[in-house]
JSON list of C-alpha atoms in Angstrom, two decimals:
[
{"chain": "M", "resi": 1, "resn": "MET", "atom": "CA", "xyz": [192.44, -29.15, -115.54]},
{"chain": "M", "resi": 2, "resn": "ALA", "atom": "CA", "xyz": [194.84, -29.00, -118.40]},
{"chain": "M", "resi": 3, "resn": "MET", "atom": "CA", "xyz": [198.20, -28.02, -116.94]},
{"chain": "M", "resi": 4, "resn": "ASP", "atom": "CA", "xyz": [200.37, -30.69, -115.36]},
{"chain": "M", "resi": 5, "resn": "ASP", "atom": "CA", "xyz": [201.78, -28.29, -112.80]},
{"chain": "M", "resi": 6, "resn": "GLN", "atom": "CA", "xyz": [198.36, -27.64, -111.27]},
{"chain": "M", "resi": 7, "resn": "LEU", "atom": "CA", "xyz": [196.56, -29.53, -108.55]},
{"chain": "M", "resi": 8, "resn": "ALA", "atom": "CA", "xyz": [192.75, -29.33, -108.25]},
{"chain": "M", "resi": 9, "resn": "ILE", "atom": "CA", "xyz": [190.81, -30.79, -105.34]},
{"chain": "M", "resi": 10, "resn": "THR", "atom": "CA", "xyz": [187.04, -30.42, -105.20]},
{"chain": "M", "resi": 11, "resn": "LEU", "atom": "CA", "xyz": [185.29, -30.68, -101.83]},
{"chain": "M", "resi": 12, "resn": "LEU", "atom": "CA", "xyz": [181.62, -31.66, -102.11]},
{"chain": "M", "resi": 13, "resn": "ARG", "atom": "CA", "xyz": [179.08, -31.77, -99.31]},
{"chain": "M", "resi": 14, "resn": "HIS", "atom": "CA", "xyz": [176.79, -34.81, -99.50]},
{"chain": "M", "resi": 15, "resn": "GLY", "atom": "CA", "xyz": [173.18, -34.53, -100.62]},
{"chain": "M", "resi": 16, "resn": "LEU", "atom": "CA", "xyz": [170.21, -33.84, -98.38]},
{"chain": "M", "resi": 17, "resn": "THR", "atom": "CA", "xyz": [168.78, -36.25, -95.78]},
{"chain": "M", "resi": 18, "resn": "LYS", "atom": "CA", "xyz": [165.52, -36.15, -93.83]},
{"chain": "M", "resi": 19, "resn": "GLU", "atom": "CA", "xyz": [167.57, -35.49, -90.70]},
{"chain": "M", "resi": 20, "resn": "ASN", "atom": "CA", "xyz": [169.22, -32.50, -92.39]},
{"chain": "M", "resi": 21, "resn": "GLN", "atom": "CA", "xyz": [165.77, -31.13, -93.19]},
{"chain": "M", "resi": 22, "resn": "GLU", "atom": "CA", "xyz": [164.87, -31.55, -89.51]},
{"chain": "M", "resi": 23, "resn": "LYS", "atom": "CA", "xyz": [168.12, -29.77, -88.52]},
{"chain": "M", "resi": 24, "resn": "ARG", "atom": "CA", "xyz": [169.42, -32.68, -86.46]},
{"chain": "M", "resi": 25, "resn": "TYR", "atom": "CA", "xyz": [173.06, -33.32, -85.54]},
{"chain": "M", "resi": 26, "resn": "ILE", "atom": "CA", "xyz": [173.74, -36.51, -87.48]},
{"chain": "M", "resi": 27, "resn": "GLY", "atom": "CA", "xyz": [177.52, -36.81, -87.22]},
{"chain": "M", "resi": 28, "resn": "TRP", "atom": "CA", "xyz": [178.35, -40.52, -87.22]},
{"chain": "M", "resi": 29, "resn": "SER", "atom": "CA", "xyz": [174.71, -41.58, -87.45]},
{"chain": "M", "resi": 30, "resn": "ASP", "atom": "CA", "xyz": [174.06, -43.15, -90.82]},
{"chain": "M", "resi": 31, "resn": "PRO", "atom": "CA", "xyz": [170.79, -42.09, -92.49]},
{"chain": "M", "resi": 32, "resn": "PRO", "atom": "CA", "xyz": [170.35, -42.35, -96.26]},
{"chain": "M", "resi": 33, "resn": "LEU", "atom": "CA", "xyz": [169.62, -39.50, -98.64]},
{"chain": "M", "resi": 34, "resn": "CYS", "atom": "CA", "xyz": [165.99, -38.43, -98.67]},
{"chain": "M", "resi": 35, "resn": "GLU", "atom": "CA", "xyz": [163.93, -38.49, -101.86]},
{"chain": "M", "resi": 36, "resn": "GLU", "atom": "CA", "xyz": [164.40, -34.76, -102.41]},
{"chain": "M", "resi": 37, "resn": "GLY", "atom": "CA", "xyz": [168.13, -35.17, -101.97]},
{"chain": "M", "resi": 38, "resn": "ARG", "atom": "CA", "xyz": [168.21, -37.93, -104.57]},
{"chain": "M", "resi": 39, "resn": "GLN", "atom": "CA", "xyz": [166.16, -35.96, -107.08]},
{"chain": "M", "resi": 40, "resn": "LEU", "atom": "CA", "xyz": [168.63, -33.08, -106.92]},
{"chain": "M", "resi": 41, "resn": "LEU", "atom": "CA", "xyz": [171.64, -35.23, -107.82]},
{"chain": "M", "resi": 42, "resn": "HIS", "atom": "CA", "xyz": [172.61, -35.94, -111.43]},
{"chain": "M", "resi": 43, "resn": "PRO", "atom": "CA", "xyz": [175.60, -37.81, -112.88]},
{"chain": "M", "resi": 44, "resn": "LEU", "atom": "CA", "xyz": [178.42, -35.40, -113.71]},
{"chain": "M", "resi": 45, "resn": "THR", "atom": "CA", "xyz": [179.92, -35.37, -117.18]},
{"chain": "M", "resi": 46, "resn": "ASP", "atom": "CA", "xyz": [183.51, -34.84, -116.06]},
{"chain": "M", "resi": 47, "resn": "THR", "atom": "CA", "xyz": [185.39, -37.39, -114.00]},
{"chain": "M", "resi": 48, "resn": "PRO", "atom": "CA", "xyz": [188.42, -36.59, -111.82]},
{"chain": "M", "resi": 49, "resn": "ASP", "atom": "CA", "xyz": [191.48, -38.79, -111.48]},
{"chain": "M", "resi": 50, "resn": "VAL", "atom": "CA", "xyz": [190.43, -40.03, -108.04]},
{"chain": "M", "resi": 51, "resn": "ILE", "atom": "CA", "xyz": [187.29, -39.86, -105.89]},
{"chain": "M", "resi": 52, "resn": "TYR", "atom": "CA", "xyz": [187.32, -40.12, -102.11]},
{"chain": "M", "resi": 53, "resn": "SER", "atom": "CA", "xyz": [184.29, -40.42, -99.86]},
{"chain": "M", "resi": 54, "resn": "SER", "atom": "CA", "xyz": [183.43, -40.49, -96.21]},
{"chain": "M", "resi": 55, "resn": "PRO", "atom": "CA", "xyz": [182.16, -43.98, -95.28]},
{"chain": "M", "resi": 56, "resn": "SER", "atom": "CA", "xyz": [178.81, -42.52, -94.18]},
{"chain": "M", "resi": 57, "resn": "LEU", "atom": "CA", "xyz": [175.90, -43.82, -96.27]},
{"chain": "M", "resi": 58, "resn": "ARG", "atom": "CA", "xyz": [174.76, -40.33, -97.28]},
{"chain": "M", "resi": 59, "resn": "ALA", "atom": "CA", "xyz": [178.21, -39.52, -98.67]},
{"chain": "M", "resi": 60, "resn": "MET", "atom": "CA", "xyz": [178.63, -42.88, -100.41]},
{"chain": "M", "resi": 61, "resn": "GLU", "atom": "CA", "xyz": [175.20, -42.55, -102.03]},
{"chain": "M", "resi": 62, "resn": "THR", "atom": "CA", "xyz": [176.07, -39.04, -103.21]},
{"chain": "M", "resi": 63, "resn": "ALA", "atom": "CA", "xyz": [179.36, -40.21, -104.73]},
{"chain": "M", "resi": 64, "resn": "ALA", "atom": "CA", "xyz": [177.66, -43.14, -106.47]},
{"chain": "M", "resi": 65, "resn": "MET", "atom": "CA", "xyz": [174.98, -40.91, -107.98]},
{"chain": "M", "resi": 66, "resn": "LEU", "atom": "CA", "xyz": [177.41, -38.23, -109.16]},
{"chain": "M", "resi": 67, "resn": "PHE", "atom": "CA", "xyz": [180.02, -40.66, -110.52]},
{"chain": "M", "resi": 68, "resn": "PRO", "atom": "CA", "xyz": [178.10, -43.88, -111.33]},
{"chain": "M", "resi": 69, "resn": "ASN", "atom": "CA", "xyz": [180.87, -45.39, -113.47]},
{"chain": "M", "resi": 70, "resn": "SER", "atom": "CA", "xyz": [183.84, -44.54, -111.26]},
{"chain": "M", "resi": 71, "resn": "ASP", "atom": "CA", "xyz": [185.64, -46.24, -108.40]},
{"chain": "M", "resi": 72, "resn": "VAL", "atom": "CA", "xyz": [185.34, -44.51, -105.04]},
{"chain": "M", "resi": 73, "resn": "THR", "atom": "CA", "xyz": [187.97, -44.78, -102.31]},
{"chain": "M", "resi": 74, "resn": "VAL", "atom": "CA", "xyz": [186.40, -44.83, -98.85]},
{"chain": "M", "resi": 75, "resn": "CYS", "atom": "CA", "xyz": [188.31, -42.79, -96.28]},
{"chain": "M", "resi": 76, "resn": "GLU", "atom": "CA", "xyz": [187.39, -42.95, -92.59]},
{"chain": "M", "resi": 77, "resn": "GLY", "atom": "CA", "xyz": [189.18, -39.66, -91.97]},
{"chain": "M", "resi": 78, "resn": "PHE", "atom": "CA", "xyz": [186.60, -37.68, -93.93]},
{"chain": "M", "resi": 79, "resn": "ARG", "atom": "CA", "xyz": [183.71, -38.57, -91.58]},
{"chain": "M", "resi": 80, "resn": "GLU", "atom": "CA", "xyz": [181.73, -35.82, -89.89]},
{"chain": "M", "resi": 81, "resn": "LEU", "atom": "CA", "xyz": [182.43, -34.80, -86.28]},
{"chain": "M", "resi": 82, "resn": "HIS", "atom": "CA", "xyz": [181.07, -37.37, -83.80]},
{"chain": "M", "resi": 83, "resn": "PHE", "atom": "CA", "xyz": [178.41, -35.63, -81.67]},
{"chain": "M", "resi": 84, "resn": "GLY", "atom": "CA", "xyz": [178.19, -38.40, -79.07]},
{"chain": "M", "resi": 85, "resn": "GLU", "atom": "CA", "xyz": [175.04, -38.18, -76.93]},
{"chain": "M", "resi": 86, "resn": "TRP", "atom": "CA", "xyz": [173.81, -35.30, -79.08]},
{"chain": "M", "resi": 87, "resn": "GLU", "atom": "CA", "xyz": [173.54, -37.40, -82.22]},
{"chain": "M", "resi": 88, "resn": "LEU", "atom": "CA", "xyz": [170.11, -37.01, -83.89]},
{"chain": "M", "resi": 89, "resn": "LYS", "atom": "CA", "xyz": [169.15, -34.22, -81.48]},
{"chain": "M", "resi": 90, "resn": "THR", "atom": "CA", "xyz": [168.04, -30.74, -82.57]},
{"chain": "M", "resi": 91, "resn": "TYR", "atom": "CA", "xyz": [168.86, -27.32, -81.16]},
{"chain": "M", "resi": 92, "resn": "ALA", "atom": "CA", "xyz": [165.42, -27.31, -79.53]},
{"chain": "M", "resi": 93, "resn": "ASP", "atom": "CA", "xyz": [166.24, -30.61, -77.82]},
{"chain": "M", "resi": 94, "resn": "LEU", "atom": "CA", "xyz": [169.52, -29.27, -76.44]},
{"chain": "M", "resi": 95, "resn": "CYS", "atom": "CA", "xyz": [169.21, -25.52, -75.98]},
{"chain": "M", "resi": 96, "resn": "ASN", "atom": "CA", "xyz": [168.55, -25.77, -72.22]},
{"chain": "M", "resi": 97, "resn": "ASN", "atom": "CA", "xyz": [171.50, -28.11, -71.65]},
{"chain": "M", "resi": 98, "resn": "PRO", "atom": "CA", "xyz": [174.36, -26.16, -69.96]},
{"chain": "M", "resi": 99, "resn": "HIS", "atom": "CA", "xyz": [177.03, -28.42, -71.52]},
{"chain": "M", "resi": 100, "resn": "TYR", "atom": "CA", "xyz": [175.58, -27.82, -74.95]},
{"chain": "M", "resi": 101, "resn": "ARG", "atom": "CA", "xyz": [175.50, -24.06, -74.37]},
{"chain": "M", "resi": 102, "resn": "GLN", "atom": "CA", "xyz": [179.17, -24.18, -73.40]},
{"chain": "M", "resi": 103, "resn": "TRP", "atom": "CA", "xyz": [179.99, -26.12, -76.55]},
{"chain": "M", "resi": 104, "resn": "ILE", "atom": "CA", "xyz": [178.15, -23.59, -78.73]},
{"chain": "M", "resi": 105, "resn": "ASP", "atom": "CA", "xyz": [180.21, -20.80, -77.17]},
{"chain": "M", "resi": 106, "resn": "HIS", "atom": "CA", "xyz": [183.55, -22.68, -77.10]},
{"chain": "M", "resi": 107, "resn": "PRO", "atom": "CA", "xyz": [183.48, -25.48, -79.72]},
{"chain": "M", "resi": 108, "resn": "THR", "atom": "CA", "xyz": [187.26, -25.85, -79.87]},
{"chain": "M", "resi": 109, "resn": "THR", "atom": "CA", "xyz": [187.65, -26.57, -76.15]},
{"chain": "M", "resi": 110, "resn": "ILE", "atom": "CA", "xyz": [184.35, -28.22, -75.13]},
{"chain": "M", "resi": 111, "resn": "THR", "atom": "CA", "xyz": [183.58, -31.77, -76.30]},
{"chain": "M", "resi": 112, "resn": "PRO", "atom": "CA", "xyz": [180.10, -33.30, -76.73]},
{"chain": "M", "resi": 113, "resn": "PRO", "atom": "CA", "xyz": [179.53, -36.01, -74.09]},
{"chain": "M", "resi": 114, "resn": "GLY", "atom": "CA", "xyz": [180.67, -39.31, -75.58]},
{"chain": "M", "resi": 115, "resn": "GLY", "atom": "CA", "xyz": [181.69, -37.47, -78.74]},
{"chain": "M", "resi": 116, "resn": "GLU", "atom": "CA", "xyz": [184.80, -36.24, -80.49]},
{"chain": "M", "resi": 117, "resn": "SER", "atom": "CA", "xyz": [186.95, -33.30, -79.43]},
{"chain": "M", "resi": 118, "resn": "TYR", "atom": "CA", "xyz": [187.79, -30.56, -81.89]},
{"chain": "M", "resi": 119, "resn": "ALA", "atom": "CA", "xyz": [191.49, -31.43, -81.62]},
{"chain": "M", "resi": 120, "resn": "THR", "atom": "CA", "xyz": [190.85, -35.10, -82.44]},
{"chain": "M", "resi": 121, "resn": "PHE", "atom": "CA", "xyz": [188.51, -34.16, -85.29]},
{"chain": "M", "resi": 122, "resn": "THR", "atom": "CA", "xyz": [191.06, -31.74, -86.76]},
{"chain": "M", "resi": 123, "resn": "ALA", "atom": "CA", "xyz": [193.93, -34.23, -86.53]},
{"chain": "M", "resi": 124, "resn": "ARG", "atom": "CA", "xyz": [191.82, -36.96, -88.15]},
{"chain": "M", "resi": 125, "resn": "VAL", "atom": "CA", "xyz": [190.69, -34.86, -91.11]},
{"chain": "M", "resi": 126, "resn": "LEU", "atom": "CA", "xyz": [194.13, -33.37, -91.79]},
{"chain": "M", "resi": 127, "resn": "HIS", "atom": "CA", "xyz": [195.78, -36.80, -91.56]},
{"chain": "M", "resi": 128, "resn": "ALA", "atom": "CA", "xyz": [193.33, -38.07, -94.20]},
{"chain": "M", "resi": 129, "resn": "TRP", "atom": "CA", "xyz": [194.07, -35.02, -96.37]},
{"chain": "M", "resi": 130, "resn": "PHE", "atom": "CA", "xyz": [197.85, -35.40, -96.31]},
{"chain": "M", "resi": 131, "resn": "THR", "atom": "CA", "xyz": [197.63, -39.18, -96.77]},
{"chain": "M", "resi": 132, "resn": "MET", "atom": "CA", "xyz": [195.51, -38.56, -99.87]},
{"chain": "M", "resi": 133, "resn": "LEU", "atom": "CA", "xyz": [198.05, -36.04, -101.19]},
{"chain": "M", "resi": 134, "resn": "GLU", "atom": "CA", "xyz": [200.91, -38.51, -100.73]},
{"chain": "M", "resi": 135, "resn": "GLN", "atom": "CA", "xyz": [198.99, -41.18, -102.63]},
{"chain": "M", "resi": 136, "resn": "MET", "atom": "CA", "xyz": [198.12, -38.75, -105.42]},
{"chain": "M", "resi": 137, "resn": "GLN", "atom": "CA", "xyz": [201.75, -37.72, -105.76]},
{"chain": "M", "resi": 138, "resn": "HIS", "atom": "CA", "xyz": [202.85, -41.36, -105.82]},
{"chain": "M", "resi": 139, "resn": "ASP", "atom": "CA", "xyz": [200.29, -42.18, -108.52]},
{"chain": "M", "resi": 140, "resn": "ASP", "atom": "CA", "xyz": [200.88, -38.93, -110.47]},
{"chain": "M", "resi": 141, "resn": "ARG", "atom": "CA", "xyz": [197.28, -37.76, -110.07]},
{"chain": "M", "resi": 142, "resn": "GLN", "atom": "CA", "xyz": [196.30, -34.10, -110.50]},
{"chain": "M", "resi": 143, "resn": "GLN", "atom": "CA", "xyz": [192.54, -34.01, -109.84]},
{"chain": "M", "resi": 144, "resn": "ALA", "atom": "CA", "xyz": [190.54, -35.30, -106.89]},
{"chain": "M", "resi": 145, "resn": "VAL", "atom": "CA", "xyz": [187.04, -35.08, -105.49]},
{"chain": "M", "resi": 146, "resn": "ILE", "atom": "CA", "xyz": [186.23, -35.58, -101.81]},
{"chain": "M", "resi": 147, "resn": "VAL", "atom": "CA", "xyz": [182.58, -36.23, -100.95]},
{"chain": "M", "resi": 148, "resn": "THR", "atom": "CA", "xyz": [182.31, -35.33, -97.29]},
{"chain": "M", "resi": 149, "resn": "HIS", "atom": "CA", "xyz": [180.32, -33.36, -94.71]},
{"chain": "M", "resi": 150, "resn": "GLY", "atom": "CA", "xyz": [179.90, -29.79, -93.56]},
{"chain": "M", "resi": 151, "resn": "GLY", "atom": "CA", "xyz": [182.40, -30.08, -90.72]},
{"chain": "M", "resi": 152, "resn": "PRO", "atom": "CA", "xyz": [185.38, -31.54, -92.61]},
{"chain": "M", "resi": 153, "resn": "LEU", "atom": "CA", "xyz": [184.67, -29.33, -95.62]},
{"chain": "M", "resi": 154, "resn": "ARG", "atom": "CA", "xyz": [184.69, -26.15, -93.54]},
{"chain": "M", "resi": 155, "resn": "LEU", "atom": "CA", "xyz": [187.79, -27.28, -91.66]},
{"chain": "M", "resi": 156, "resn": "LEU", "atom": "CA", "xyz": [189.69, -27.87, -94.91]},
{"chain": "M", "resi": 157, "resn": "LEU", "atom": "CA", "xyz": [188.59, -24.50, -96.28]},
{"chain": "M", "resi": 158, "resn": "SER", "atom": "CA", "xyz": [189.81, -22.81, -93.10]},
{"chain": "M", "resi": 159, "resn": "HIS", "atom": "CA", "xyz": [193.26, -24.36, -93.63]},
{"chain": "M", "resi": 160, "resn": "PHE", "atom": "CA", "xyz": [193.68, -24.18, -97.41]},
{"chain": "M", "resi": 161, "resn": "ALA", "atom": "CA", "xyz": [191.42, -21.48, -98.92]},
{"chain": "M", "resi": 162, "resn": "PRO", "atom": "CA", "xyz": [193.20, -18.33, -100.13]},
{"chain": "M", "resi": 163, "resn": "GLN", "atom": "CA", "xyz": [191.48, -16.15, -97.53]},
{"chain": "M", "resi": 164, "resn": "GLU", "atom": "CA", "xyz": [192.09, -16.84, -93.85]},
{"chain": "M", "resi": 165, "resn": "LYS", "atom": "CA", "xyz": [188.77, -17.47, -92.09]},
{"chain": "M", "resi": 166, "resn": "ASP", "atom": "CA", "xyz": [188.00, -19.88, -89.27]},
{"chain": "M", "resi": 167, "resn": "MET", "atom": "CA", "xyz": [185.78, -22.83, -90.10]},
{"chain": "M", "resi": 168, "resn": "TRP", "atom": "CA", "xyz": [182.62, -21.32, -88.59]},
{"chain": "M", "resi": 169, "resn": "HIS", "atom": "CA", "xyz": [182.74, -18.41, -91.03]},
{"chain": "M", "resi": 170, "resn": "TRP", "atom": "CA", "xyz": [182.30, -20.73, -94.01]},
{"chain": "M", "resi": 171, "resn": "SER", "atom": "CA", "xyz": [178.75, -21.48, -95.15]},
{"chain": "M", "resi": 172, "resn": "VAL", "atom": "CA", "xyz": [178.40, -24.66, -97.21]},
{"chain": "M", "resi": 173, "resn": "SER", "atom": "CA", "xyz": [174.93, -25.91, -98.08]},
{"chain": "M", "resi": 174, "resn": "HIS", "atom": "CA", "xyz": [173.98, -29.42, -99.16]},
{"chain": "M", "resi": 175, "resn": "GLY", "atom": "CA", "xyz": [174.53, -29.57, -102.88]},
{"chain": "M", "resi": 176, "resn": "GLN", "atom": "CA", "xyz": [177.44, -27.17, -102.71]},
{"chain": "M", "resi": 177, "resn": "GLY", "atom": "CA", "xyz": [181.17, -27.56, -103.05]},
{"chain": "M", "resi": 178, "resn": "PHE", "atom": "CA", "xyz": [184.41, -25.75, -103.72]},
{"chain": "M", "resi": 179, "resn": "THR", "atom": "CA", "xyz": [187.34, -26.46, -106.02]},
{"chain": "M", "resi": 180, "resn": "LEU", "atom": "CA", "xyz": [190.76, -25.52, -104.66]},
{"chain": "M", "resi": 181, "resn": "GLN", "atom": "CA", "xyz": [193.60, -25.14, -107.16]},
{"chain": "M", "resi": 182, "resn": "TRP", "atom": "CA", "xyz": [197.34, -24.84, -106.59]},
{"chain": "M", "resi": 183, "resn": "GLN", "atom": "CA", "xyz": [199.80, -23.68, -109.25]},
{"chain": "M", "resi": 184, "resn": "GLN", "atom": "CA", "xyz": [203.01, -23.51, -107.23]},
{"chain": "M", "resi": 185, "resn": "GLU", "atom": "CA", "xyz": [204.78, -26.85, -106.88]},
{"chain": "M", "resi": 186, "resn": "GLU", "atom": "CA", "xyz": [206.05, -26.14, -103.37]},
{"chain": "M", "resi": 187, "resn": "ARG", "atom": "CA", "xyz": [202.55, -25.34, -102.06]},
{"chain": "M", "resi": 188, "resn": "ARG", "atom": "CA", "xyz": [200.53, -28.11, -103.70]},
{"chain": "M", "resi": 189, "resn": "GLY", "atom": "CA", "xyz": [197.90, -29.07, -101.14]},
{"chain": "M", "resi": 190, "resn": "VAL", "atom": "CA", "xyz": [200.06, -27.96, -98.21]},
{"chain": "M", "resi": 191, "resn": "GLY", "atom": "CA", "xyz": [199.84, -24.17, -98.20]},
{"chain": "M", "resi": 192, "resn": "ARG", "atom": "CA", "xyz": [196.83, -22.08, -99.09]},
{"chain": "M", "resi": 193, "resn": "CYS", "atom": "CA", "xyz": [195.54, -22.61, -102.61]},
{"chain": "M", "resi": 194, "resn": "THR", "atom": "CA", "xyz": [196.03, -20.04, -105.35]},
{"chain": "M", "resi": 195, "resn": "SER", "atom": "CA", "xyz": [192.37, -20.03, -106.45]},
{"chain": "M", "resi": 196, "resn": "LEU", "atom": "CA", "xyz": [189.00, -21.08, -105.03]},
{"chain": "M", "resi": 197, "resn": "GLN", "atom": "CA", "xyz": [185.93, -21.67, -107.17]},
{"chain": "M", "resi": 198, "resn": "GLU", "atom": "CA", "xyz": [182.42, -22.48, -106.02]},
{"chain": "M", "resi": 199, "resn": "ALA", "atom": "CA", "xyz": [181.28, -25.84, -107.41]},
{"chain": "M", "resi": 200, "resn": "PRO", "atom": "CA", "xyz": [177.56, -26.54, -106.98]},
{"chain": "M", "resi": 201, "resn": "PHE", "atom": "CA", "xyz": [176.62, -30.01, -108.17]},
{"chain": "M", "resi": 202, "resn": "THR", "atom": "CA", "xyz": [172.87, -30.48, -107.70]},
{"chain": "M", "resi": 203, "resn": "ALA", "atom": "CA", "xyz": [171.87, -28.98, -111.05]},
{"chain": "M", "resi": 204, "resn": "LYS", "atom": "CA", "xyz": [172.35, -30.54, -114.47]},
{"chain": "M", "resi": 205, "resn": "ASP", "atom": "CA", "xyz": [174.43, -27.54, -115.52]},
{"chain": "M", "resi": 206, "resn": "ALA", "atom": "CA", "xyz": [176.50, -27.64, -112.34]},
{"chain": "M", "resi": 207, "resn": "LEU", "atom": "CA", "xyz": [179.56, -25.44, -112.40]},
{"chain": "M", "resi": 208, "resn": "TYR", "atom": "CA", "xyz": [181.58, -28.50, -111.38]},
{"chain": "M", "resi": 209, "resn": "ASN", "atom": "CA", "xyz": [181.10, -29.94, -114.87]},
{"chain": "M", "resi": 210, "resn": "ASN", "atom": "CA", "xyz": [183.52, -27.31, -116.20]},
{"chain": "M", "resi": 211, "resn": "THR", "atom": "CA", "xyz": [186.17, -27.73, -113.53]},
{"chain": "M", "resi": 212, "resn": "PHE", "atom": "CA", "xyz": [188.44, -30.22, -115.30]},
{"chain": "M", "resi": 213, "resn": "LYS", "atom": "CA", "xyz": [187.96, -29.18, -118.94]}
]
């Protein structure tokens, strides 16, 4: 990113785990990347001003493999939703559970048993976002990467992407990300961004490598 009046924040979903392949809810559980997930990740040639990561092992491993020579700031707020008693369960395990069926139909008002409510999750992720923005402004930083999970990534897109869609309408695969850019000073990271670019990062010629040139 060449212009000082722009802000670019890239949201990256962590690499693949065995539990992802098995379609389990892993939330706050802490599995590592699987071998396939590791093989798909390559160090990126461009480095942003700051890199943030969820404290989950799968996110930290992804950040370390993509940016092996960079410092990573761990941020608790960018964790995945906590699925409580449903952690490490699959749809097949839960589909006959009435509470689970209610949650599928009404995810913003129904909370997984022992897990995190949608309201708490939203407040946590947005607090982490705005805290990051304040620190970037204080340090005069223009470019950031957040290595996170499907839930926080979709939530942030629902709040800050140019088009208004709720978080469940966004599809973000492992090995995929988006770069949000703001050009208007008064809307930097607060209002909806002025442009959104897909940023896959699991190929050697990942589009992300051109984001900050």
